[in-house]
């Protein structure tokens, strides 16, 4: 079982910035990968970013150069800095943790980019 504390969503104008945070906890939690997915209304959930315990990080092409993941070395707490936001970035962003080969998602936080 994984517990999440997520924060940082909100309303921002195009070109603006937001920072999401996620803290994961659980009994004997050994995190293999952490990141965010997002889901816009009427669309399938898509990967935004994954950071693996070995250090490799994979960003979706749509956010490369604009979004940056950071956090502690154990991956228990991570941040997603989102810059140059676009209306198409509007979605519910959910933190995701992979442990023991299974993925777990937080409840999500709404990000709305609109003028």
PDB file of N, CA and C in Angstrom:
ATOM      1  N   UNK A   1       0.846  -1.185   0.000  1.00  0.00           N
ATOM      2  CA  UNK A   1       0.000   0.000   0.000  1.00  0.00           C
ATOM      3  C   UNK A   1       0.887   1.243   0.000  1.00  0.00           C
ATOM      4  N   UNK A   2       0.550   2.186  -0.868  1.00  0.00           N
ATOM      5  CA  UNK A   2       1.311   3.423  -0.975  1.00  0.00           C
ATOM      6  C   UNK A   2       0.391   4.589  -0.667  1.00  0.00           C
ATOM      7  N   UNK A   3       0.836   5.488   0.178  1.00  0.00           N
ATOM      8  CA  UNK A   3       0.082   6.697   0.467  1.00  0.00           C
ATOM      9  C   UNK A   3       0.768   7.886  -0.207  1.00  0.00           C
ATOM     10  N   UNK A   4      -0.063   8.804  -0.701  1.00  0.00           N
ATOM     11  CA  UNK A   4       0.457   9.964  -1.418  1.00  0.00           C
ATOM     12  C   UNK A   4      -0.022  11.254  -0.768  1.00  0.00           C
ATOM     13  N   UNK A   5       0.830  12.248  -0.814  1.00  0.00           N
ATOM     14  CA  UNK A   5       0.432  13.617  -0.521  1.00  0.00           C
ATOM     15  C   UNK A   5       0.867  14.446  -1.715  1.00  0.00           C
ATOM     16  N   UNK A   6      -0.116  14.962  -2.448  1.00  0.00           N
ATOM     17  CA  UNK A   6       0.148  15.739  -3.650  1.00  0.00           C
ATOM     18  C   UNK A   6      -0.327  17.170  -3.452  1.00  0.00           C
ATOM     19  N   UNK A   7       0.353  18.105  -4.072  1.00  0.00           N
ATOM     20  CA  UNK A   7      -0.085  19.492  -4.001  1.00  0.00           C
ATOM     21  C   UNK A   7       0.497  20.268  -5.168  1.00  0.00           C
ATOM     22  N   UNK A   8      -0.013  21.477  -5.366  1.00  0.00           N
ATOM     23  CA  UNK A   8       0.602  22.391  -6.316  1.00  0.00           C
ATOM     24  C   UNK A   8      -0.198  22.713  -7.554  1.00  0.00           C
ATOM     25  N   UNK A   9      -1.335  22.082  -7.762  1.00  0.00           N
ATOM     26  CA  UNK A   9      -2.114  22.393  -8.954  1.00  0.00           C
ATOM     27  C   UNK A   9      -2.778  23.750  -8.845  1.00  0.00           C
ATOM     28  N   UNK A  10      -3.460  24.141  -9.921  1.00  0.00           N
ATOM     29  CA  UNK A  10      -4.173  25.401  -9.897  1.00  0.00           C
ATOM     30  C   UNK A  10      -4.420  25.946 -11.272  1.00  0.00           C
ATOM     31  N   UNK A  11      -4.817  27.222 -11.310  1.00  0.00           N
ATOM     32  CA  UNK A  11      -5.121  27.928 -12.555  1.00  0.00           C
ATOM     33  C   UNK A  11      -3.959  28.867 -12.875  1.00  0.00           C
ATOM     34  N   UNK A  12      -3.489  28.819 -14.110  1.00  0.00           N
ATOM     35  CA  UNK A  12      -2.382  29.677 -14.521  1.00  0.00           C
ATOM     36  C   UNK A  12      -2.624  30.134 -15.956  1.00  0.00           C
ATOM     37  N   UNK A  13      -2.118  31.302 -16.285  1.00  0.00           N
ATOM     38  CA  UNK A  13      -2.250  31.802 -17.656  1.00  0.00           C
ATOM     39  C   UNK A  13      -1.230  31.127 -18.564  1.00  0.00           C
ATOM     40  N   UNK A  14      -1.520  31.060 -19.855  1.00  0.00           N
ATOM     41  CA  UNK A  14      -0.534  30.516 -20.802  1.00  0.00           C
ATOM     42  C   UNK A  14       0.809  31.228 -20.660  1.00  0.00           C
ATOM     43  N   UNK A  15       1.875  30.437 -20.691  1.00  0.00           N
ATOM     44  CA  UNK A  15       3.215  30.975 -20.496  1.00  0.00           C
ATOM     45  C   UNK A  15       3.653  30.990 -19.049  1.00  0.00           C
ATOM     46  N   UNK A  16       2.743  30.721 -18.136  1.00  0.00           N
ATOM     47  CA  UNK A  16       3.051  30.737 -16.716  1.00  0.00           C
ATOM     48  C   UNK A  16       3.691  29.442 -16.237  1.00  0.00           C
ATOM     49  N   UNK A  17       3.903  29.378 -14.923  1.00  0.00           N
ATOM     50  CA  UNK A  17       4.577  28.229 -14.312  1.00  0.00           C
ATOM     51  C   UNK A  17       3.805  27.736 -13.096  1.00  0.00           C
ATOM     52  N   UNK A  18       3.964  26.464 -12.826  1.00  0.00           N
ATOM     53  CA  UNK A  18       3.441  25.833 -11.615  1.00  0.00           C
ATOM     54  C   UNK A  18       4.441  24.773 -11.179  1.00  0.00           C
ATOM     55  N   UNK A  19       4.414  24.471  -9.886  1.00  0.00           N
ATOM     56  CA  UNK A  19       5.249  23.374  -9.385  1.00  0.00           C
ATOM     57  C   UNK A  19       4.362  22.414  -8.612  1.00  0.00           C
ATOM     58  N   UNK A  20       4.411  21.148  -9.013  1.00  0.00           N
ATOM     59  CA  UNK A  20       3.693  20.097  -8.305  1.00  0.00           C
ATOM     60  C   UNK A  20       4.656  19.374  -7.369  1.00  0.00           C
ATOM     61  N   UNK A  21       4.123  18.902  -6.260  1.00  0.00           N
ATOM     62  CA  UNK A  21       4.932  18.104  -5.349  1.00  0.00           C
ATOM     63  C   UNK A  21       4.199  16.813  -5.006  1.00  0.00           C
ATOM     64  N   UNK A  22       4.973  15.799  -4.695  1.00  0.00           N
ATOM     65  CA  UNK A  22       4.412  14.492  -4.361  1.00  0.00           C
ATOM     66  C   UNK A  22       5.320  13.815  -3.344  1.00  0.00           C
ATOM     67  N   UNK A  23       4.718  13.386  -2.247  1.00  0.00           N
ATOM     68  CA  UNK A  23       5.432  12.601  -1.256  1.00  0.00           C
ATOM     69  C   UNK A  23       4.744  11.258  -1.132  1.00  0.00           C
ATOM     70  N   UNK A  24       5.515  10.182  -1.321  1.00  0.00           N
ATOM     71  CA  UNK A  24       4.977   8.830  -1.238  1.00  0.00           C
ATOM     72  C   UNK A  24       5.515   8.147   0.015  1.00  0.00           C
ATOM     73  N   UNK A  25       4.669   7.372   0.651  1.00  0.00           N
ATOM     74  CA  UNK A  25       5.091   6.646   1.840  1.00  0.00           C
ATOM     75  C   UNK A  25       4.372   5.307   1.890  1.00  0.00           C
ATOM     76  N   UNK A  26       4.957   4.389   2.646  1.00  0.00           N
ATOM     77  CA  UNK A  26       4.345   3.080   2.785  1.00  0.00           C
ATOM     78  C   UNK A  26       5.286   2.153   3.512  1.00  0.00           C
ATOM     79  N   UNK A  27       4.749   1.056   3.976  1.00  0.00           N
ATOM     80  CA  UNK A  27       5.545   0.098   4.720  1.00  0.00           C
ATOM     81  C   UNK A  27       6.592  -0.551   3.815  1.00  0.00           C
ATOM     82  N   UNK A  28       7.841  -0.435   4.208  1.00  0.00           N
ATOM     83  CA  UNK A  28       8.961  -1.040   3.473  1.00  0.00           C
ATOM     84  C   UNK A  28       8.940  -0.636   2.001  1.00  0.00           C
ATOM     85  N   UNK A  29       8.662   0.639   1.776  1.00  0.00           N
ATOM     86  CA  UNK A  29       8.548   1.135   0.405  1.00  0.00           C
ATOM     87  C   UNK A  29       9.915   1.194  -0.264  1.00  0.00           C
ATOM     88  N   UNK A  30      10.042   0.517  -1.381  1.00  0.00           N
ATOM     89  CA  UNK A  30      11.262   0.549  -2.178  1.00  0.00           C
ATOM     90  C   UNK A  30      10.862   1.005  -3.575  1.00  0.00           C
ATOM     91  N   UNK A  31      11.172   2.246  -3.871  1.00  0.00           N
ATOM     92  CA  UNK A  31      10.673   2.851  -5.103  1.00  0.00           C
ATOM     93  C   UNK A  31      11.621   2.568  -6.261  1.00  0.00           C
ATOM     94  N   UNK A  32      11.067   2.014  -7.319  1.00  0.00           N
ATOM     95  CA  UNK A  32      11.841   1.721  -8.525  1.00  0.00           C
ATOM     96  C   UNK A  32      11.749   2.858  -9.528  1.00  0.00           C
ATOM     97  N   UNK A  33      10.635   3.556  -9.505  1.00  0.00           N
ATOM     98  CA  UNK A  33      10.451   4.675 -10.426  1.00  0.00           C
ATOM     99  C   UNK A  33       9.348   5.571  -9.877  1.00  0.00           C
ATOM    100  N   UNK A  34       9.405   6.837 -10.229  1.00  0.00           N
ATOM    101  CA  UNK A  34       8.400   7.809  -9.803  1.00  0.00           C
ATOM    102  C   UNK A  34       8.190   8.800 -10.934  1.00  0.00           C
ATOM    103  N   UNK A  35       7.016   9.399 -10.952  1.00  0.00           N
ATOM    104  CA  UNK A  35       6.774  10.388 -11.993  1.00  0.00           C
ATOM    105  C   UNK A  35       5.353  10.897 -11.948  1.00  0.00           C
ATOM    106  N   UNK A  36       4.914  11.435 -13.059  1.00  0.00           N
ATOM    107  CA  UNK A  36       3.537  11.927 -13.201  1.00  0.00           C
ATOM    108  C   UNK A  36       2.924  11.443 -14.508  1.00  0.00           C
ATOM    109  N   UNK A  37       1.640  11.166 -14.427  1.00  0.00           N
ATOM    110  CA  UNK A  37       0.804  10.980 -15.603  1.00  0.00           C
ATOM    111  C   UNK A  37      -0.220  12.112 -15.598  1.00  0.00           C
ATOM    112  N   UNK A  38      -0.875  12.321 -16.720  1.00  0.00           N
ATOM    113  CA  UNK A  38      -1.953  13.300 -16.766  1.00  0.00           C
ATOM    114  C   UNK A  38      -3.086  12.774 -17.633  1.00  0.00           C
ATOM    115  N   UNK A  39      -4.271  13.280 -17.326  1.00  0.00           N
ATOM    116  CA  UNK A  39      -5.441  12.900 -18.111  1.00  0.00           C
ATOM    117  C   UNK A  39      -6.316  14.127 -18.326  1.00  0.00           C
ATOM    118  N   UNK A  40      -6.499  14.473 -19.583  1.00  0.00           N
ATOM    119  CA  UNK A  40      -7.376  15.580 -19.954  1.00  0.00           C
ATOM    120  C   UNK A  40      -8.780  15.035 -20.205  1.00  0.00           C
ATOM    121  N   UNK A  41      -9.796  15.882 -20.092  1.00  0.00           N
ATOM    122  CA  UNK A  41     -11.171  15.416 -20.325  1.00  0.00           C
ATOM    123  C   UNK A  41     -11.318  14.780 -21.701  1.00  0.00           C
ATOM    124  N   UNK A  42     -11.907  13.592 -21.721  1.00  0.00           N
ATOM    125  CA  UNK A  42     -12.156  12.905 -22.975  1.00  0.00           C
ATOM    126  C   UNK A  42     -10.956  12.252 -23.605  1.00  0.00           C
ATOM    127  N   UNK A  43      -9.815  12.273 -22.901  1.00  0.00           N
ATOM    128  CA  UNK A  43      -8.605  11.684 -23.459  1.00  0.00           C
ATOM    129  C   UNK A  43      -8.074  10.594 -22.537  1.00  0.00           C
ATOM    130  N   UNK A  44      -7.216   9.736 -23.107  1.00  0.00           N
ATOM    131  CA  UNK A  44      -6.598   8.705 -22.298  1.00  0.00           C
ATOM    132  C   UNK A  44      -5.491   9.285 -21.433  1.00  0.00           C
ATOM    133  N   UNK A  45      -5.234   8.599 -20.337  1.00  0.00           N
ATOM    134  CA  UNK A  45      -4.124   8.999 -19.473  1.00  0.00           C
ATOM    135  C   UNK A  45      -2.817   8.844 -20.239  1.00  0.00           C
ATOM    136  N   UNK A  46      -1.921   9.793 -20.071  1.00  0.00           N
ATOM    137  CA  UNK A  46      -0.630   9.732 -20.746  1.00  0.00           C
ATOM    138  C   UNK A  46       0.496  10.006 -19.759  1.00  0.00           C
ATOM    139  N   UNK A  47       1.651   9.399 -20.052  1.00  0.00           N
ATOM    140  CA  UNK A  47       2.816   9.632 -19.230  1.00  0.00           C
ATOM    141  C   UNK A  47       3.365  11.029 -19.477  1.00  0.00           C
ATOM    142  N   UNK A  48       3.722  11.714 -18.405  1.00  0.00           N
ATOM    143  CA  UNK A  48       4.398  13.010 -18.506  1.00  0.00           C
ATOM    144  C   UNK A  48       5.901  12.820 -18.296  1.00  0.00           C
ATOM    145  N   UNK A  49       6.272  12.130 -17.228  1.00  0.00           N
ATOM    146  CA  UNK A  49       7.675  11.924 -16.912  1.00  0.00           C
ATOM    147  C   UNK A  49       7.819  10.716 -16.000  1.00  0.00           C
ATOM    148  N   UNK A  50       8.934  10.011 -16.164  1.00  0.00           N
ATOM    149  CA  UNK A  50       9.337   8.949 -15.251  1.00  0.00           C
ATOM    150  C   UNK A  50      10.803   9.146 -14.879  1.00  0.00           C
ATOM    151  N   UNK A  51      11.098   9.057 -13.581  1.00  0.00           N
ATOM    152  CA  UNK A  51      12.482   9.011 -13.104  1.00  0.00           C
ATOM    153  C   UNK A  51      12.691   7.663 -12.444  1.00  0.00           C
ATOM    154  N   UNK A  52      13.724   6.951 -12.905  1.00  0.00           N
ATOM    155  CA  UNK A  52      14.008   5.621 -12.397  1.00  0.00           C
ATOM    156  C   UNK A  52      15.103   5.683 -11.338  1.00  0.00           C
ATOM    157  N   UNK A  53      15.126   4.669 -10.484  1.00  0.00           N
ATOM    158  CA  UNK A  53      16.056   4.671  -9.361  1.00  0.00           C
ATOM    159  C   UNK A  53      17.506   4.703  -9.808  1.00  0.00           C
ATOM    160  N   UNK A  54      17.797   4.237 -11.018  1.00  0.00           N
ATOM    161  CA  UNK A  54      19.163   4.286 -11.516  1.00  0.00           C
ATOM    162  C   UNK A  54      19.567   5.641 -12.048  1.00  0.00           C
ATOM    163  N   UNK A  55      18.618   6.581 -12.090  1.00  0.00           N
ATOM    164  CA  UNK A  55      18.920   7.940 -12.518  1.00  0.00           C
ATOM    165  C   UNK A  55      18.358   8.314 -13.876  1.00  0.00           C
ATOM    166  N   UNK A  56      17.967   7.320 -14.669  1.00  0.00           N
ATOM    167  CA  UNK A  56      17.419   7.621 -15.990  1.00  0.00           C
ATOM    168  C   UNK A  56      16.069   8.333 -15.858  1.00  0.00           C
ATOM    169  N   UNK A  57      15.884   9.361 -16.686  1.00  0.00           N
ATOM    170  CA  UNK A  57      14.635  10.121 -16.687  1.00  0.00           C
ATOM    171  C   UNK A  57      14.088  10.181 -18.107  1.00  0.00           C
ATOM    172  N   UNK A  58      12.799   9.964 -18.239  1.00  0.00           N
ATOM    173  CA  UNK A  58      12.148   9.956 -19.546  1.00  0.00           C
ATOM    174  C   UNK A  58      10.979  10.940 -19.525  1.00  0.00           C
ATOM    175  N   UNK A  59      11.021  11.917 -20.420  1.00  0.00           N
ATOM    176  CA  UNK A  59       9.947  12.904 -20.536  1.00  0.00           C
ATOM    177  C   UNK A  59       9.138  12.640 -21.801  1.00  0.00           C
ATOM    178  N   UNK A  60       7.851  12.913 -21.748  1.00  0.00           N
ATOM    179  CA  UNK A  60       7.038  12.909 -22.955  1.00  0.00           C
ATOM    180  C   UNK A  60       7.544  14.006 -23.885  1.00  0.00           C
ATOM    181  N   UNK A  61       7.489  13.747 -25.179  1.00  0.00           N
ATOM    182  CA  UNK A  61       7.982  14.739 -26.143  1.00  0.00           C
ATOM    183  C   UNK A  61       7.282  16.084 -25.984  1.00  0.00           C
ATOM    184  N   UNK A  62       6.010  16.046 -25.617  1.00  0.00           N
ATOM    185  CA  UNK A  62       5.215  17.271 -25.527  1.00  0.00           C
ATOM    186  C   UNK A  62       5.658  18.196 -24.396  1.00  0.00           C
ATOM    187  N   UNK A  63       6.444  17.685 -23.438  1.00  0.00           N
ATOM    188  CA  UNK A  63       6.841  18.521 -22.299  1.00  0.00           C
ATOM    189  C   UNK A  63       8.355  18.725 -22.210  1.00  0.00           C
ATOM    190  N   UNK A  64       9.108  18.069 -23.074  1.00  0.00           N
ATOM    191  CA  UNK A  64      10.562  18.204 -23.032  1.00  0.00           C
ATOM    192  C   UNK A  64      10.979  19.665 -23.171  1.00  0.00           C
ATOM    193  N   UNK A  65      11.916  20.065 -22.319  1.00  0.00           N
ATOM    194  CA  UNK A  65      12.405  21.430 -22.350  1.00  0.00           C
ATOM    195  C   UNK A  65      11.548  22.407 -21.563  1.00  0.00           C
ATOM    196  N   UNK A  66      10.359  21.989 -21.141  1.00  0.00           N
ATOM    197  CA  UNK A  66       9.471  22.855 -20.367  1.00  0.00           C
ATOM    198  C   UNK A  66       9.246  22.345 -18.944  1.00  0.00           C
ATOM    199  N   UNK A  67       9.215  21.037 -18.774  1.00  0.00           N
ATOM    200  CA  UNK A  67       8.963  20.435 -17.466  1.00  0.00           C
ATOM    201  C   UNK A  67      10.251  19.806 -16.946  1.00  0.00           C
ATOM    202  N   UNK A  68      10.439  19.872 -15.629  1.00  0.00           N
ATOM    203  CA  UNK A  68      11.614  19.279 -15.004  1.00  0.00           C
ATOM    204  C   UNK A  68      11.219  18.576 -13.717  1.00  0.00           C
ATOM    205  N   UNK A  69      11.626  17.326 -13.573  1.00  0.00           N
ATOM    206  CA  UNK A  69      11.381  16.583 -12.348  1.00  0.00           C
ATOM    207  C   UNK A  69      12.620  16.655 -11.467  1.00  0.00           C
ATOM    208  N   UNK A  70      12.418  16.772 -10.169  1.00  0.00           N
ATOM    209  CA  UNK A  70      13.527  16.787  -9.227  1.00  0.00           C
ATOM    210  C   UNK A  70      13.037  16.162  -7.929  1.00  0.00           C
ATOM    211  N   UNK A  71      13.985  15.907  -7.016  1.00  0.00           N
ATOM    212  CA  UNK A  71      13.578  15.347  -5.737  1.00  0.00           C
ATOM    213  C   UNK A  71      14.722  14.683  -5.003  1.00  0.00           C
ATOM    214  N   UNK A  72      14.384  13.998  -3.911  1.00  0.00           N
ATOM    215  CA  UNK A  72      15.437  13.382  -3.109  1.00  0.00           C
ATOM    216  C   UNK A  72      15.909  12.094  -3.772  1.00  0.00           C
ATOM    217  N   UNK A  73      17.045  11.606  -3.312  1.00  0.00           N
ATOM    218  CA  UNK A  73      17.688  10.461  -3.967  1.00  0.00           C
ATOM    219  C   UNK A  73      16.880   9.178  -3.808  1.00  0.00           C
ATOM    220  N   UNK A  74      16.082   9.103  -2.732  1.00  0.00           N
ATOM    221  CA  UNK A  74      15.270   7.907  -2.517  1.00  0.00           C
ATOM    222  C   UNK A  74      13.969   7.954  -3.299  1.00  0.00           C
ATOM    223  N   UNK A  75      13.702   9.081  -3.964  1.00  0.00           N
ATOM    224  CA  UNK A  75      12.487   9.278  -4.764  1.00  0.00           C
ATOM    225  C   UNK A  75      11.218   9.309  -3.930  1.00  0.00           C
ATOM    226  N   UNK A  76      11.348   9.479  -2.612  1.00  0.00           N
ATOM    227  CA  UNK A  76      10.145   9.557  -1.782  1.00  0.00           C
ATOM    228  C   UNK A  76       9.406  10.869  -1.982  1.00  0.00           C
ATOM    229  N   UNK A  77      10.128  11.929  -2.214  1.00  0.00           N
ATOM    230  CA  UNK A  77       9.533  13.239  -2.483  1.00  0.00           C
ATOM    231  C   UNK A  77      10.064  13.759  -3.803  1.00  0.00           C
ATOM    232  N   UNK A  78       9.161  14.096  -4.693  1.00  0.00           N
ATOM    233  CA  UNK A  78       9.551  14.614  -6.004  1.00  0.00           C
ATOM    234  C   UNK A  78       8.732  15.846  -6.336  1.00  0.00           C
ATOM    235  N   UNK A  79       9.301  16.651  -7.210  1.00  0.00           N
ATOM    236  CA  UNK A  79       8.668  17.883  -7.651  1.00  0.00           C
ATOM    237  C   UNK A  79       8.635  17.900  -9.181  1.00  0.00           C
ATOM    238  N   UNK A  80       7.614  18.522  -9.724  1.00  0.00           N
ATOM    239  CA  UNK A  80       7.531  18.728 -11.163  1.00  0.00           C
ATOM    240  C   UNK A  80       7.402  20.218 -11.404  1.00  0.00           C
ATOM    241  N   UNK A  81       8.470  20.813 -11.911  1.00  0.00           N
ATOM    242  CA  UNK A  81       8.438  22.218 -12.274  1.00  0.00           C
ATOM    243  C   UNK A  81       7.942  22.318 -13.706  1.00  0.00           C
ATOM    244  N   UNK A  82       6.847  23.053 -13.885  1.00  0.00           N
ATOM    245  CA  UNK A  82       6.233  23.176 -15.207  1.00  0.00           C
ATOM    246  C   UNK A  82       6.308  24.633 -15.640  1.00  0.00           C
ATOM    247  N   UNK A  83       7.066  24.878 -16.690  1.00  0.00           N
ATOM    248  CA  UNK A  83       7.233  26.232 -17.223  1.00  0.00           C
ATOM    249  C   UNK A  83       6.622  26.333 -18.613  1.00  0.00           C
ATOM    250  N   UNK A  84       6.432  27.560 -19.053  1.00  0.00           N
ATOM    251  CA  UNK A  84       5.886  27.819 -20.395  1.00  0.00           C
ATOM    252  C   UNK A  84       4.626  26.994 -20.645  1.00  0.00           C
ATOM    253  N   UNK A  85       3.738  27.017 -19.685  1.00  0.00           N
ATOM    254  CA  UNK A  85       2.536  26.185 -19.776  1.00  0.00           C
ATOM    255  C   UNK A  85       1.646  26.624 -20.927  1.00  0.00           C
ATOM    256  N   UNK A  86       1.009  25.632 -21.532  1.00  0.00           N
ATOM    257  CA  UNK A  86       0.126  25.839 -22.679  1.00  0.00           C
ATOM    258  C   UNK A  86      -1.279  25.352 -22.327  1.00  0.00           C
ATOM    259  N   UNK A  87      -2.297  25.856 -23.012  1.00  0.00           N
ATOM    260  CA  UNK A  87      -3.661  25.372 -22.741  1.00  0.00           C
ATOM    261  C   UNK A  87      -3.775  23.849 -22.869  1.00  0.00           C
ATOM    262  N   UNK A  88      -3.016  23.275 -23.771  1.00  0.00           N
ATOM    263  CA  UNK A  88      -3.086  21.819 -23.951  1.00  0.00           C
ATOM    264  C   UNK A  88      -2.448  21.035 -22.807  1.00  0.00           C
ATOM    265  N   UNK A  89      -1.818  21.731 -21.880  1.00  0.00           N
ATOM    266  CA  UNK A  89      -1.304  21.065 -20.674  1.00  0.00           C
ATOM    267  C   UNK A  89      -2.396  20.888 -19.615  1.00  0.00           C
ATOM    268  N   UNK A  90      -3.558  21.455 -19.845  1.00  0.00           N
ATOM    269  CA  UNK A  90      -4.671  21.333 -18.901  1.00  0.00           C
ATOM    270  C   UNK A  90      -5.069  19.877 -18.727  1.00  0.00           C
ATOM    271  N   UNK A  91      -5.058  19.412 -17.479  1.00  0.00           N
ATOM    272  CA  UNK A  91      -5.362  18.015 -17.184  1.00  0.00           C
ATOM    273  C   UNK A  91      -5.316  17.805 -15.674  1.00  0.00           C
ATOM    274  N   UNK A  92      -5.738  16.624 -15.257  1.00  0.00           N
ATOM    275  CA  UNK A  92      -5.496  16.171 -13.889  1.00  0.00           C
ATOM    276  C   UNK A  92      -4.157  15.436 -13.892  1.00  0.00           C
ATOM    277  N   UNK A  93      -3.252  15.914 -13.062  1.00  0.00           N
ATOM    278  CA  UNK A  93      -1.914  15.334 -12.972  1.00  0.00           C
ATOM    279  C   UNK A  93      -1.847  14.437 -11.738  1.00  0.00           C
ATOM    280  N   UNK A  94      -1.447  13.190 -11.949  1.00  0.00           N
ATOM    281  CA  UNK A  94      -1.366  12.224 -10.860  1.00  0.00           C
ATOM    282  C   UNK A  94       0.063  11.737 -10.692  1.00  0.00           C
ATOM    283  N   UNK A  95       0.511  11.752  -9.455  1.00  0.00           N
ATOM    284  CA  UNK A  95       1.812  11.181  -9.131  1.00  0.00           C
ATOM    285  C   UNK A  95       1.723   9.665  -9.254  1.00  0.00           C
ATOM    286  N   UNK A  96       2.770   9.032  -9.746  1.00  0.00           N
ATOM    287  CA  UNK A  96       2.782   7.576  -9.897  1.00  0.00           C
ATOM    288  C   UNK A  96       4.085   7.039  -9.339  1.00  0.00           C
ATOM    289  N   UNK A  97       3.971   5.941  -8.618  1.00  0.00           N
ATOM    290  CA  UNK A  97       5.124   5.278  -8.025  1.00  0.00           C
ATOM    291  C   UNK A  97       5.120   3.821  -8.459  1.00  0.00           C
ATOM    292  N   UNK A  98       6.305   3.335  -8.853  1.00  0.00           N
ATOM    293  CA  UNK A  98       6.450   1.911  -9.138  1.00  0.00           C
ATOM    294  C   UNK A  98       7.252   1.275  -8.015  1.00  0.00           C
ATOM    295  N   UNK A  99       6.669   0.255  -7.401  1.00  0.00           N
ATOM    296  CA  UNK A  99       7.338  -0.487  -6.356  1.00  0.00           C
ATOM    297  C   UNK A  99       6.990  -1.956  -6.495  1.00  0.00           C
ATOM    298  N   UNK A 100       7.987  -2.804  -6.369  1.00  0.00           N
ATOM    299  CA  UNK A 100       7.798  -4.245  -6.508  1.00  0.00           C
ATOM    300  C   UNK A 100       7.090  -4.602  -7.818  1.00  0.00           C
ATOM    301  N   UNK A 101       7.376  -3.847  -8.856  1.00  0.00           N
ATOM    302  CA  UNK A 101       6.853  -4.142 -10.171  1.00  0.00           C
ATOM    303  C   UNK A 101       5.447  -3.657 -10.453  1.00  0.00           C
ATOM    304  N   UNK A 102       4.803  -3.009  -9.490  1.00  0.00           N
ATOM    305  CA  UNK A 102       3.450  -2.512  -9.680  1.00  0.00           C
ATOM    306  C   UNK A 102       3.421  -0.991  -9.585  1.00  0.00           C
ATOM    307  N   UNK A 103       2.512  -0.374 -10.360  1.00  0.00           N
ATOM    308  CA  UNK A 103       2.344   1.079 -10.347  1.00  0.00           C
ATOM    309  C   UNK A 103       1.183   1.483  -9.450  1.00  0.00           C
ATOM    310  N   UNK A 104       1.371   2.581  -8.710  1.00  0.00           N
ATOM    311  CA  UNK A 104       0.335   3.141  -7.850  1.00  0.00           C
ATOM    312  C   UNK A 104       0.211   4.626  -8.168  1.00  0.00           C
ATOM    313  N   UNK A 105      -1.047   5.112  -8.209  1.00  0.00           N
ATOM    314  CA  UNK A 105      -1.299   6.516  -8.540  1.00  0.00           C
ATOM    315  C   UNK A 105      -1.914   7.260  -7.369  1.00  0.00           C
ATOM    316  N   UNK A 106      -1.532   8.519  -7.214  1.00  0.00           N
ATOM    317  CA  UNK A 106      -2.177   9.376  -6.240  1.00  0.00           C
ATOM    318  C   UNK A 106      -3.522   9.839  -6.754  1.00  0.00           C
ATOM    319  N   UNK A 107      -4.201  10.676  -5.948  1.00  0.00           N
ATOM    320  CA  UNK A 107      -5.566  11.077  -6.294  1.00  0.00           C
ATOM    321  C   UNK A 107      -5.593  12.115  -7.403  1.00  0.00           C
ATOM    322  N   UNK A 108      -4.476  12.780  -7.633  1.00  0.00           N
ATOM    323  CA  UNK A 108      -4.388  13.740  -8.721  1.00  0.00           C
ATOM    324  C   UNK A 108      -4.672  15.159  -8.278  1.00  0.00           C
ATOM    325  N   UNK A 109      -4.135  16.094  -9.063  1.00  0.00           N
ATOM    326  CA  UNK A 109      -4.358  17.509  -8.812  1.00  0.00           C
ATOM    327  C   UNK A 109      -4.632  18.195 -10.150  1.00  0.00           C
ATOM    328  N   UNK A 110      -5.605  19.103 -10.144  1.00  0.00           N
ATOM    329  CA  UNK A 110      -6.023  19.751 -11.391  1.00  0.00           C
ATOM    330  C   UNK A 110      -5.061  20.877 -11.760  1.00  0.00           C
ATOM    331  N   UNK A 111      -4.632  20.864 -13.022  1.00  0.00           N
ATOM    332  CA  UNK A 111      -3.864  21.962 -13.599  1.00  0.00           C
ATOM    333  C   UNK A 111      -4.681  22.522 -14.762  1.00  0.00           C
ATOM    334  N   UNK A 112      -4.986  23.814 -14.686  1.00  0.00           N
ATOM    335  CA  UNK A 112      -5.758  24.466 -15.735  1.00  0.00           C
ATOM    336  C   UNK A 112      -4.958  25.650 -16.278  1.00  0.00           C
ATOM    337  N   UNK A 113      -4.728  25.643 -17.581  1.00  0.00           N
ATOM    338  CA  UNK A 113      -3.984  26.720 -18.233  1.00  0.00           C
ATOM    339  C   UNK A 113      -4.961  27.467 -19.134  1.00  0.00           C
ATOM    340  N   UNK A 114      -5.271  28.681 -18.735  1.00  0.00           N
ATOM    341  CA  UNK A 114      -6.287  29.427 -19.463  1.00  0.00           C
ATOM    342  C   UNK A 114      -6.116  30.917 -19.202  1.00  0.00           C
ATOM    343  N   UNK A 115      -6.451  31.715 -20.202  1.00  0.00           N
ATOM    344  CA  UNK A 115      -6.425  33.168 -20.030  1.00  0.00           C
ATOM    345  C   UNK A 115      -7.802  33.671 -19.608  1.00  0.00           C
TER     346      UNK A 115
END
